[in-house]
Short mmCIF file of C-alpha atoms in Angstrom, two decimals:
data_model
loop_
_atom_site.label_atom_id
_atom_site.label_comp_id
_atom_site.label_asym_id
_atom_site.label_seq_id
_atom_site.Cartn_x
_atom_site.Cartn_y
_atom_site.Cartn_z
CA UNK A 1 1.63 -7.19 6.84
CA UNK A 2 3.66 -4.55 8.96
CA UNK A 3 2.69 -1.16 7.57
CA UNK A 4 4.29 1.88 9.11
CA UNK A 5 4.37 5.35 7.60
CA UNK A 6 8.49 5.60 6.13
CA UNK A 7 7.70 9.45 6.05
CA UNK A 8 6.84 9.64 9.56
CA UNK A 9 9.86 7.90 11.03
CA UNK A 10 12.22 9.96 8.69
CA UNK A 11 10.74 13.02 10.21
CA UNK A 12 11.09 11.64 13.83
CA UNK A 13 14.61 10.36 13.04
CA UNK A 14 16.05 13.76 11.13
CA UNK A 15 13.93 16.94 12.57
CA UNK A 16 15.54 18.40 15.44
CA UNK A 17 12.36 19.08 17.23
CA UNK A 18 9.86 17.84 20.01
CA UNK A 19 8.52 14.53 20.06
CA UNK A 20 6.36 14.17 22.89
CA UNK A 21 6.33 10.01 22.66
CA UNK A 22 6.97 7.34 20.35
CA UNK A 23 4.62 4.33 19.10
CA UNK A 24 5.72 0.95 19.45
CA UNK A 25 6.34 -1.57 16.46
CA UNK A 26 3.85 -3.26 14.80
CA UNK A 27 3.77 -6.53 16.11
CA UNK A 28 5.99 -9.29 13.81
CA UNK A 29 7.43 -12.73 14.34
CA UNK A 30 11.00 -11.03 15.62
CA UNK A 31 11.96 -10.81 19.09
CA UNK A 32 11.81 -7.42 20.45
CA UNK A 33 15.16 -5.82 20.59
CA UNK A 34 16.99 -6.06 24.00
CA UNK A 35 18.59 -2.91 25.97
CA UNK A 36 22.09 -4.35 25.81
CA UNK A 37 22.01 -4.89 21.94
CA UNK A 38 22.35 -1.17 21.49
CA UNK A 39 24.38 0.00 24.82
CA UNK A 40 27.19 0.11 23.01
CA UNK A 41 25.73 2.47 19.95
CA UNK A 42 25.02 6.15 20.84
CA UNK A 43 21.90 7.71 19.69
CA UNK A 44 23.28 8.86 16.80
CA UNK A 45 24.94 6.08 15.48
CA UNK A 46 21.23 4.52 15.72
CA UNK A 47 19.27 7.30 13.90
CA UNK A 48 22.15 7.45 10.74
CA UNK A 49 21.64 2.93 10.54
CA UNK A 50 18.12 4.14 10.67
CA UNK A 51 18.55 6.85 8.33
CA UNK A 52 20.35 4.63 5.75
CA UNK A 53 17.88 1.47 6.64
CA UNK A 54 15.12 4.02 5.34
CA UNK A 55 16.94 4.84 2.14
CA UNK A 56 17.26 1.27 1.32
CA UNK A 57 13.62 0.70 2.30
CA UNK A 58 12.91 3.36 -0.14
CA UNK A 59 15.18 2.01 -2.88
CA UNK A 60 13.51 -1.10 -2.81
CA UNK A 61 10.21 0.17 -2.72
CA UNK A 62 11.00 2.04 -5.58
CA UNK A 63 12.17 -1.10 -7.12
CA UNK A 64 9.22 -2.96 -6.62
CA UNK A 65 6.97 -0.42 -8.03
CA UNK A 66 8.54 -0.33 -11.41
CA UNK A 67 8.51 -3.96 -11.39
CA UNK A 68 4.98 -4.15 -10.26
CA UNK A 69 4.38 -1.85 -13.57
CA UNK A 70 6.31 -3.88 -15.89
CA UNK A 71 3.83 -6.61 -14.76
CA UNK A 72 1.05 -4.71 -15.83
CA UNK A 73 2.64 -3.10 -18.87
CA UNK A 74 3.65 -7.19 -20.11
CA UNK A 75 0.23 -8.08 -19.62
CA UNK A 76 -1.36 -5.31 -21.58
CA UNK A 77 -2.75 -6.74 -24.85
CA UNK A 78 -1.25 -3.69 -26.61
CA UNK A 79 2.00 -4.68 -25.81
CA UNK A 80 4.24 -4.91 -28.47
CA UNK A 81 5.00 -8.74 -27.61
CA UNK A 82 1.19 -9.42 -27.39
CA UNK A 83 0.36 -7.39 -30.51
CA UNK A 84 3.34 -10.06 -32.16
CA UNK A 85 1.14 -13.01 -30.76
CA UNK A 86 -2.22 -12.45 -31.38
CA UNK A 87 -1.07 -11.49 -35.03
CA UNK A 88 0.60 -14.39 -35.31
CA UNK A 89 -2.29 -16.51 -34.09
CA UNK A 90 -4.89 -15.45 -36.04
CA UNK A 91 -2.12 -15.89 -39.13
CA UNK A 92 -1.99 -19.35 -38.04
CA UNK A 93 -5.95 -19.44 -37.71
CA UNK A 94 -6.12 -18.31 -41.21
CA UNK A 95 -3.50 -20.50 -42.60
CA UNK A 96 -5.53 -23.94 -41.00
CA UNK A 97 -8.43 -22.60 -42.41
CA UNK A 98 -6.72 -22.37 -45.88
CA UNK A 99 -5.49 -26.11 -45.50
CA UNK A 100 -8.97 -26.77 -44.57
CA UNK A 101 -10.64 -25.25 -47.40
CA UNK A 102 -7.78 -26.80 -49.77
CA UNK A 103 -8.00 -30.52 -48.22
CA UNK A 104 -12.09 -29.66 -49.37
CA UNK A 105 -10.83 -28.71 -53.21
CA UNK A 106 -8.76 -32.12 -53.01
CA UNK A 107 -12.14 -34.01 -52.26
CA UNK A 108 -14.13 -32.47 -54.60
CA UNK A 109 -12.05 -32.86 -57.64
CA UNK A 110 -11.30 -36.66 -56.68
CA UNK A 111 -15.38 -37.09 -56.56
CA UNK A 112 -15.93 -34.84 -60.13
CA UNK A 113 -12.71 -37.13 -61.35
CA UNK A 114 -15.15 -40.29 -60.36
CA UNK A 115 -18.26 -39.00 -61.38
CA UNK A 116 -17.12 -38.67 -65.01
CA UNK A 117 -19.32 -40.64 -67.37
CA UNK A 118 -17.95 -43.96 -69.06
CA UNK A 119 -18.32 -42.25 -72.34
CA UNK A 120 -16.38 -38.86 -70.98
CA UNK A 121 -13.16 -38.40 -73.55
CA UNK A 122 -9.79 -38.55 -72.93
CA UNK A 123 -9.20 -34.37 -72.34
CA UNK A 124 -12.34 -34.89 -69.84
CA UNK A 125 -10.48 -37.43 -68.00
CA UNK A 126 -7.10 -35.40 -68.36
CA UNK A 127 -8.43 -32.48 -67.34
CA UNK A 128 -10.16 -34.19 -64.53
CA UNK A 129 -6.88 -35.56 -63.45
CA UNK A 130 -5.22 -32.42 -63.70
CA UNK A 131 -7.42 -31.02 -61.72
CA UNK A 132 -6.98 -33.84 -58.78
CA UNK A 133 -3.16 -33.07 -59.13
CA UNK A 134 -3.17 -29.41 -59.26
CA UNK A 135 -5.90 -30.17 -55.75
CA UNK A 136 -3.58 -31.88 -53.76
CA UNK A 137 -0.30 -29.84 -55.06
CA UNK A 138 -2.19 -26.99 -53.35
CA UNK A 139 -3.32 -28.86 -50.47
CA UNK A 140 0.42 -29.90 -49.57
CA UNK A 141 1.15 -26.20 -50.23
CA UNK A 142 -1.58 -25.23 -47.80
CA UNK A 143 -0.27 -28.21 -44.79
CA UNK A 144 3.32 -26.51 -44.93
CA UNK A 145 2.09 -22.80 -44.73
CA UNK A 146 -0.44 -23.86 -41.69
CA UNK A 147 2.53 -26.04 -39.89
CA UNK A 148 5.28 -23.16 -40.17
CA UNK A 149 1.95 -20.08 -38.98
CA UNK A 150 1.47 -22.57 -36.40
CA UNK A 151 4.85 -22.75 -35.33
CA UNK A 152 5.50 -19.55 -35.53
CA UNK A 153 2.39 -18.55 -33.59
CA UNK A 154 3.31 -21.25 -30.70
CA UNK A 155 6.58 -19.76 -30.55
CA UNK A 156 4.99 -15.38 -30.41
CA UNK A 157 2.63 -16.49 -27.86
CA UNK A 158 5.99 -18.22 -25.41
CA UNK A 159 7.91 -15.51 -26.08
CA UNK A 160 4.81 -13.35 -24.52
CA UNK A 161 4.64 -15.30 -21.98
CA UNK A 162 8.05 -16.12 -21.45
CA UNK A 163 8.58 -12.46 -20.66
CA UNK A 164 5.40 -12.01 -18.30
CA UNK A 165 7.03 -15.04 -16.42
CA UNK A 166 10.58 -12.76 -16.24
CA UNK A 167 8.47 -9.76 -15.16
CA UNK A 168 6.75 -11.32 -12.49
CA UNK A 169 9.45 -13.55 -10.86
CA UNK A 170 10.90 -10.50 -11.37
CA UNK A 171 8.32 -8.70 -9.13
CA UNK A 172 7.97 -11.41 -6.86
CA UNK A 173 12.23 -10.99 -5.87
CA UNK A 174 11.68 -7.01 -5.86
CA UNK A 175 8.96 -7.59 -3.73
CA UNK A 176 11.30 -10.16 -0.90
CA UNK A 177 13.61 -7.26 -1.21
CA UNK A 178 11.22 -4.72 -0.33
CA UNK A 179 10.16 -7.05 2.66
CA UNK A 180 13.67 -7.61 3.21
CA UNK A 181 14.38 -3.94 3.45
CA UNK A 182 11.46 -3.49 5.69
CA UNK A 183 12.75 -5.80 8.20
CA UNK A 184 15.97 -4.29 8.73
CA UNK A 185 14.23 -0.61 9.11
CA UNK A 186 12.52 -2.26 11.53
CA UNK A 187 14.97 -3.62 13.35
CA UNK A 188 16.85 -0.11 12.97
CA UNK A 189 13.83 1.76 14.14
CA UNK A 190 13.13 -0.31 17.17
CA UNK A 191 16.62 -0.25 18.48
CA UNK A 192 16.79 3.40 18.47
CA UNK A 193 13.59 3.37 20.42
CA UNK A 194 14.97 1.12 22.66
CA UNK A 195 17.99 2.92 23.13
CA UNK A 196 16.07 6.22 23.98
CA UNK A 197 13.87 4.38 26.29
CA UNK A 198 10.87 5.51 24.25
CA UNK A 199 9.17 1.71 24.12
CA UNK A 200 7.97 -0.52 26.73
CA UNK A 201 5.94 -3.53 27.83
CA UNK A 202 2.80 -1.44 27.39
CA UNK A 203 3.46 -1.50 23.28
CA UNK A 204 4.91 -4.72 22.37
CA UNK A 205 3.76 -7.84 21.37
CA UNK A 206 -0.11 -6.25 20.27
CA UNK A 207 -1.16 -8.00 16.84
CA UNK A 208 -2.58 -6.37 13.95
CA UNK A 209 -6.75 -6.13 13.87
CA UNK A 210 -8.51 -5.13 11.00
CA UNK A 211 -11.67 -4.26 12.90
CA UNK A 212 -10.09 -1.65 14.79
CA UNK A 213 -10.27 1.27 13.15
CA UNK A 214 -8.85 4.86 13.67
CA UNK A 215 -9.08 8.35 12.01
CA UNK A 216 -7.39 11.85 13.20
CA UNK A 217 -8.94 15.06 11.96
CA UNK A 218 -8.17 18.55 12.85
CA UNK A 219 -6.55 21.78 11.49
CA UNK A 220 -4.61 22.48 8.50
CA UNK A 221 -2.42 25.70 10.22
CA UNK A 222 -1.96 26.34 13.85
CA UNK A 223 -0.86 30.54 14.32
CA UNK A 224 2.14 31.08 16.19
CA UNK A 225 1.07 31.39 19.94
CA UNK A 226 -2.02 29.58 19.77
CA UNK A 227 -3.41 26.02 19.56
CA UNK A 228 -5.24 23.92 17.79
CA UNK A 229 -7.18 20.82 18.31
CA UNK A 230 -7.46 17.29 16.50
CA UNK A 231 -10.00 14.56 17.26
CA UNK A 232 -8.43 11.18 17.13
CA UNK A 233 -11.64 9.07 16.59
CA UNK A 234 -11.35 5.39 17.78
CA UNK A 235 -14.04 2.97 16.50
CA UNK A 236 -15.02 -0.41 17.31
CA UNK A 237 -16.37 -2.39 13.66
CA UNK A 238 -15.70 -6.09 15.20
CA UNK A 239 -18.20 -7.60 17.22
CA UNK A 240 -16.47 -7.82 20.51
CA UNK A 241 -16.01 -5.29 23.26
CA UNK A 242 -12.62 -4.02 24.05
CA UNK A 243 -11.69 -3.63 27.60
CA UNK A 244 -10.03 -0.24 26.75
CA UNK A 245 -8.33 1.84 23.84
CA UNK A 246 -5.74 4.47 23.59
CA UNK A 247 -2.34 4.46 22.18
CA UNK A 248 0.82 6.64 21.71
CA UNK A 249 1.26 9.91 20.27
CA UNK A 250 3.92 12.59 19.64
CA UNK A 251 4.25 15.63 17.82
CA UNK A 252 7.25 17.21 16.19
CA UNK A 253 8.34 20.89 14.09
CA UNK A 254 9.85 20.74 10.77
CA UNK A 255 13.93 22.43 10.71
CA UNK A 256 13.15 23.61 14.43
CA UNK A 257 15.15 26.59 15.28
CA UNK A 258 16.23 28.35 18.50
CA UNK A 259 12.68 29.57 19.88
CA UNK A 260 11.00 27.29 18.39
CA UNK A 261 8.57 24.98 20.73
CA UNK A 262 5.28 23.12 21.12
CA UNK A 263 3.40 21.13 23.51
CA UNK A 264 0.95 18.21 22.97
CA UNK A 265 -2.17 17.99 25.46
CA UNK A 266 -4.79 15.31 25.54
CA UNK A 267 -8.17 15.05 27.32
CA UNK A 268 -11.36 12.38 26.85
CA UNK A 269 -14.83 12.18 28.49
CA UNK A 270 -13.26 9.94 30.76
CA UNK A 271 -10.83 12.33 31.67
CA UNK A 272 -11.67 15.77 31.05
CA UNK A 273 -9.12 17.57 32.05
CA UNK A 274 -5.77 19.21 30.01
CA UNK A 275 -3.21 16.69 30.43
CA UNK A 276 0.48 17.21 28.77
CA UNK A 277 1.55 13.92 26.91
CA UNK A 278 3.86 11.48 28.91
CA UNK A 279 5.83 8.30 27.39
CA UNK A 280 3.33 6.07 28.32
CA UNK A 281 0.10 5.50 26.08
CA UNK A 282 -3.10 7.18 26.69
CA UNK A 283 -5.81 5.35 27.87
CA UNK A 284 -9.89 5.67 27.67
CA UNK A 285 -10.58 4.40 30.82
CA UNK A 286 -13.83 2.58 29.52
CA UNK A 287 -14.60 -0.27 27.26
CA UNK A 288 -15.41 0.18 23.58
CA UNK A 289 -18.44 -1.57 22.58
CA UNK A 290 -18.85 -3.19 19.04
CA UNK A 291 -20.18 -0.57 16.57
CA UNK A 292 -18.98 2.44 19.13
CA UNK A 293 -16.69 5.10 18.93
CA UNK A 294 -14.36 6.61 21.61
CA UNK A 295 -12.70 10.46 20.95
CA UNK A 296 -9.43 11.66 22.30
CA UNK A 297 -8.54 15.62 21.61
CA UNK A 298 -5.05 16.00 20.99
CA UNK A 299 -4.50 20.08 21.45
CA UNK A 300 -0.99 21.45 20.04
CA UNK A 301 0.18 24.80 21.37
CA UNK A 302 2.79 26.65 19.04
CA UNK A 303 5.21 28.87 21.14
CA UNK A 304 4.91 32.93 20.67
CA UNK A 305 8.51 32.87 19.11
CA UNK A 306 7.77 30.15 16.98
CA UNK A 307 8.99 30.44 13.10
CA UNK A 308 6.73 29.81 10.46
CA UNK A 309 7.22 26.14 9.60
CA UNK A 310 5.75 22.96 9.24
CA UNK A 311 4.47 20.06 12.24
CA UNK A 312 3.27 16.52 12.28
CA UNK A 313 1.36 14.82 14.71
CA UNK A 314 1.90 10.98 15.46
CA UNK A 315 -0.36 8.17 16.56
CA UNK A 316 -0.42 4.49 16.94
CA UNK A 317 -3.52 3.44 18.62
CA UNK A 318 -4.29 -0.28 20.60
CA UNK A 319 -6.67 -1.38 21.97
CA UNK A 320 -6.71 -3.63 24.87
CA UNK A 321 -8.84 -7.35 25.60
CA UNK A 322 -9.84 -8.35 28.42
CA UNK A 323 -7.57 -11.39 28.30
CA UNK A 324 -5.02 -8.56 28.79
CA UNK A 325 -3.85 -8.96 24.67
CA UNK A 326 -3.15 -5.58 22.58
CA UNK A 327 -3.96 -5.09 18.99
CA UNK A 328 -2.79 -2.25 17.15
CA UNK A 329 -5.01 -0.94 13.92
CA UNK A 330 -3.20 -1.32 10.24
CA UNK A 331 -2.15 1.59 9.68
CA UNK A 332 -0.05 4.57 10.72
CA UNK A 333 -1.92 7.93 11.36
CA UNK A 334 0.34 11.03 11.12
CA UNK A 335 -0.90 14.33 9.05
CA UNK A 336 0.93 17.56 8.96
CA UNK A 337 -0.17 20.99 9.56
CA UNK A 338 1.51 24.35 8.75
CA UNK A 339 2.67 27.07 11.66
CA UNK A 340 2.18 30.04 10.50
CA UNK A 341 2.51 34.11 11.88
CA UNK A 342 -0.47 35.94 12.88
CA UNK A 343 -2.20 38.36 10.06
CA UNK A 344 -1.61 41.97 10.51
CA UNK A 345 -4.70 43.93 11.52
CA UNK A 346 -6.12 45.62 9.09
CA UNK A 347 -4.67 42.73 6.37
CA UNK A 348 -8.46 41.08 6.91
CA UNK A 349 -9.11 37.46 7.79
CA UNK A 350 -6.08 36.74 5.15
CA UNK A 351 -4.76 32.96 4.29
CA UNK A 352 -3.83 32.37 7.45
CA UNK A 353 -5.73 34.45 9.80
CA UNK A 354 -9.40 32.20 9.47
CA UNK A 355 -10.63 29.70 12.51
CA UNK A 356 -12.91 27.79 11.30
CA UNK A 357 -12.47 26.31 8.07
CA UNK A 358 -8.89 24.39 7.91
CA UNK A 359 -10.33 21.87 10.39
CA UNK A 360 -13.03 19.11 11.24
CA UNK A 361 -12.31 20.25 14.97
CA UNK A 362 -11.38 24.13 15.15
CA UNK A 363 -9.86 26.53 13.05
CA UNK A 364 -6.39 27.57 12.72
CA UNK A 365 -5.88 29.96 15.61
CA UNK A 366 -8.71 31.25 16.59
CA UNK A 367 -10.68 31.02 19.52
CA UNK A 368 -12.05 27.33 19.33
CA UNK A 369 -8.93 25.57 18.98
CA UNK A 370 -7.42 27.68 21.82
CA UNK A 371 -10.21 26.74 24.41
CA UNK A 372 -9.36 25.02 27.67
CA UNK A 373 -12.46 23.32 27.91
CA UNK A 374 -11.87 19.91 26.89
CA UNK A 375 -13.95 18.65 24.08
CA UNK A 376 -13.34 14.99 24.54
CA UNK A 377 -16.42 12.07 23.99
CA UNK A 378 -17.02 9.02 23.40
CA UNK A 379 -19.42 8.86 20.27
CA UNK A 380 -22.19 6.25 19.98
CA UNK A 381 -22.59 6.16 16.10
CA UNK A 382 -22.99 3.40 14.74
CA UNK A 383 -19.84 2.55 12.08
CA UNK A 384 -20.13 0.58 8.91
CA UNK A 385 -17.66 -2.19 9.41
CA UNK A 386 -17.06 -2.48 5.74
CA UNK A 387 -15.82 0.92 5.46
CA UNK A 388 -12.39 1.95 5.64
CA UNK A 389 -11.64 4.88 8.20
CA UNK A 390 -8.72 7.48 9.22
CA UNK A 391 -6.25 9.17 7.35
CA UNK A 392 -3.57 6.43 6.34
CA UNK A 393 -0.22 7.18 5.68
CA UNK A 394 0.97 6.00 2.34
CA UNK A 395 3.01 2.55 2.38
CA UNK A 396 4.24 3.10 -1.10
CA UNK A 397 2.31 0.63 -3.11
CA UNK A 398 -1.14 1.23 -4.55
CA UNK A 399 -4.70 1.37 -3.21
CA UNK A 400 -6.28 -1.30 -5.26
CA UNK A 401 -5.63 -5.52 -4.67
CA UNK A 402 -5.48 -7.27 -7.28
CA UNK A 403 -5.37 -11.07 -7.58
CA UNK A 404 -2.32 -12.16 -9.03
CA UNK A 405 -2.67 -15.94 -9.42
CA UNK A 406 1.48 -17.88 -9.10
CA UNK A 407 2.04 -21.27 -9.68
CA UNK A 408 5.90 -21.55 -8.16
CA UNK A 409 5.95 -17.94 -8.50
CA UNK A 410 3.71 -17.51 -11.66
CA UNK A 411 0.80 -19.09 -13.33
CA UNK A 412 0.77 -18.23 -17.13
CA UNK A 413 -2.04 -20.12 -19.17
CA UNK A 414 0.01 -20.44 -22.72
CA UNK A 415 -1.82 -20.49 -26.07
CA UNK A 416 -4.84 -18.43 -24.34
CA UNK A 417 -3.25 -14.73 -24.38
CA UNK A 418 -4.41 -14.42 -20.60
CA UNK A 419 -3.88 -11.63 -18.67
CA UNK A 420 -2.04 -11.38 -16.17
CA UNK A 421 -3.07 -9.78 -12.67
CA UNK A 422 -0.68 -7.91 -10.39
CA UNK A 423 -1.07 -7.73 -6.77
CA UNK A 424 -0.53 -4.36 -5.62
CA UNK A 425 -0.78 -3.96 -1.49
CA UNK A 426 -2.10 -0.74 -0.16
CA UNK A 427 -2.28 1.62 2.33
CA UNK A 428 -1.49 3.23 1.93
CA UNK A 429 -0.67 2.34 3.00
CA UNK A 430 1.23 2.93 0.34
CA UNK A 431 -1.84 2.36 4.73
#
């Protein structure tokens, strides 16, 4: 499914800051959006549909997750409603087995009422009858109590599972809406990017391929008027070569103010050189074999009269066949990083004045992350193709996938107490 980060495209829709280039859409069965279907909006008629497509997106996500829970809570044999069932069912167990052992007292006194010897007297034989009667008064007794514990328990255990039916047709419409809502922030989000002439033929129409995999490391602060680097680490786990891989990426500031500014550079092994980020997508200029790796580093420079604040960094990678297809990776790979002022001298290293330990690739300000020498490479480690890689953005649902068996919606096996299993999609994905 279509998983991009809702956080990231609030922050590229509402902060009035710098973003170097935009990603295109995941690839879907909708046509891409044409020029003239948005001439007539302004840009900012497009980012507040956007804007309010996201808070519906997020509404319903919402939605689904508390539905997703009352799943799970139904299905819980310590709820209430399953508590009621199995109680009633083993009443019902106990109640046959008392009918049972009743039907066995009926037997036994009609055999000792038999067995009585020709010369037994007549209070033998009475009490023997008595006995026979008083047997099968009980036994009746006993078929009554088991037919009403059995109805009773037949009608706890639909009840139970009458209401994990409600919860998950319930789940499975708050999960359409979700999808629904999804759609149309889609739709918003790709007109807008249409409209500011941020997409193009290089990024549409690439599918979705799960052995593509991506992961973007680098600094948790960059100081105002330096840099800092991030390695965004492309890796082939498939089993074909790719004819080339690259992508889109952007950064942006946080409640930019006047003074405020930063600039994205790129570089590669392939190209070594400082580059400043265009619209179009970078490129590696080499194929990717299976179980290799290929490294861009993205360096961000943060202005001298910069305010403290807080950035993100955007990717969408692709990778490129040689039958001249795209494929994106699932996922959307976006972290943040702080801005903050320089230390005072004499204030020591201080929380922000270290370079070398809020990063994989360089510190936060110092030296290394301000270098002009390109670090870019393309690795040759082999990857596990089983493994999951990058840093995800969250997709709103959970990181486990369960199987959640439906049968025109639902499968609920009555009379069993079964459980039933909710499917929760990641990301993060939640991606």
């Amino acid at each position: 499914m279509r998983r991009i980060a809702a956080t990231a495209v609030a922050a590229a829709v509402t902060a009035p800051a710098l973003f170097l280039s935009a990603a295109p859409a995941f690839a879907d069965t909708k046509p891409a959006v044409d020029a003239s279907q948005t001439a007539q909006k302004s840009i900012e008629e497009l980012k507040k549909e956007l804007a309010a497509a996201q808070a519906e997106y997020d509404k319903a996500e919402k939605a689904f997750g508390e539905a997703i829970d009352a799943v799970e809570a139904v299905t819980k044999d310590d709820h209430p409603l399953a508590v009621a069932a199995a109680a009633a069912v083993q009443a019902s167990k106990d109640a046959a087995a008392a009918k049972t052992a009743a039907d066995a007292a009926v037997t036994k006194a009609e055999q000792d009422l038999a067995a009585l010897p020709e010369d037994a007297t007549e209070e033998q034989k009475a009490q023997a009858e008595q006995a026979v009667t008083d047997a099968k008064t009980a036994a009746t007794a006993a078929r009554a109590t088991a037919d009403t514990k059995a109805a009773e328990a037949a009608a706890a255990v639909k009840t139970r599972d009458d209401a994990r039916v409600a919860a998950a047709r319930a789940m499975h419409l708050a999960e359409q809406d979700r999808d629904a809502a999804e759609a149309v922030r889609d739709d918003a989000r790709r007109a807008l990017k249409v409209a500011e002439g941020t997409t193009g033929e290089e990024g549409s129409g690439c599918s979705i391929d799960e052995h593509f995999r991506a992961s973007l490391t680098g600094p948790k602060e960059i100081v105002v008027g330096s840099s800092g680097v991030f390695t965004l680490r492309l890796t082939n786990a498939g089993s074909t070569s790719y004819a080339e891989v690259g992508g889109f990426v952007g950064a942006s500031l946080d409640h930019a103010k006047k003074g405020d500014h930063i600039s994205l550079q790129w570089s590669s092994s392939t190209s070594p050189s400082w580059k400043t980020v265009s619209r179009g997508p970078l490129r590696s200029g080499a194929r990717l074999a299976p179980g290799k790796s290929f490294e861009f580093k993205l360096k961000i420079s943060v202005g001298a009269t910069s305010t403290a604040t807080k950035g993100r960094l955007y990717t969408e990678v692709m990778s490129w066949n040689d039958d001249k297809s795209c494929a994106e990776s699932f996922g959307y790979l976006s972290p943040t990083f702080k801005v903050v002022k320089a230390a005072k001298p004499g204030s020591g290293t201080g929380s922000h004045g270290g370079s070398g330990s809020t990063g994989s690739t360089g510190g936060s300000g110092g030296s290394g992350n301000g270098n002009s020498s390109p670090q870019g490479g393309s690795g040759t480690t082999p990857v596990n193709s089983t493994s999951t890689s990058g840093n995800l953005a969250s997709t709103g649902a959970g990181s486990s996938t369960l199987p959640f068996a439906l049968a025109g919606g639902v499968a609920v096996v009555l009379g069993g107490g079964a459980m039933v299993m909710v499917r929760r999609r990641k990301a993060g994905a939640r991606a």
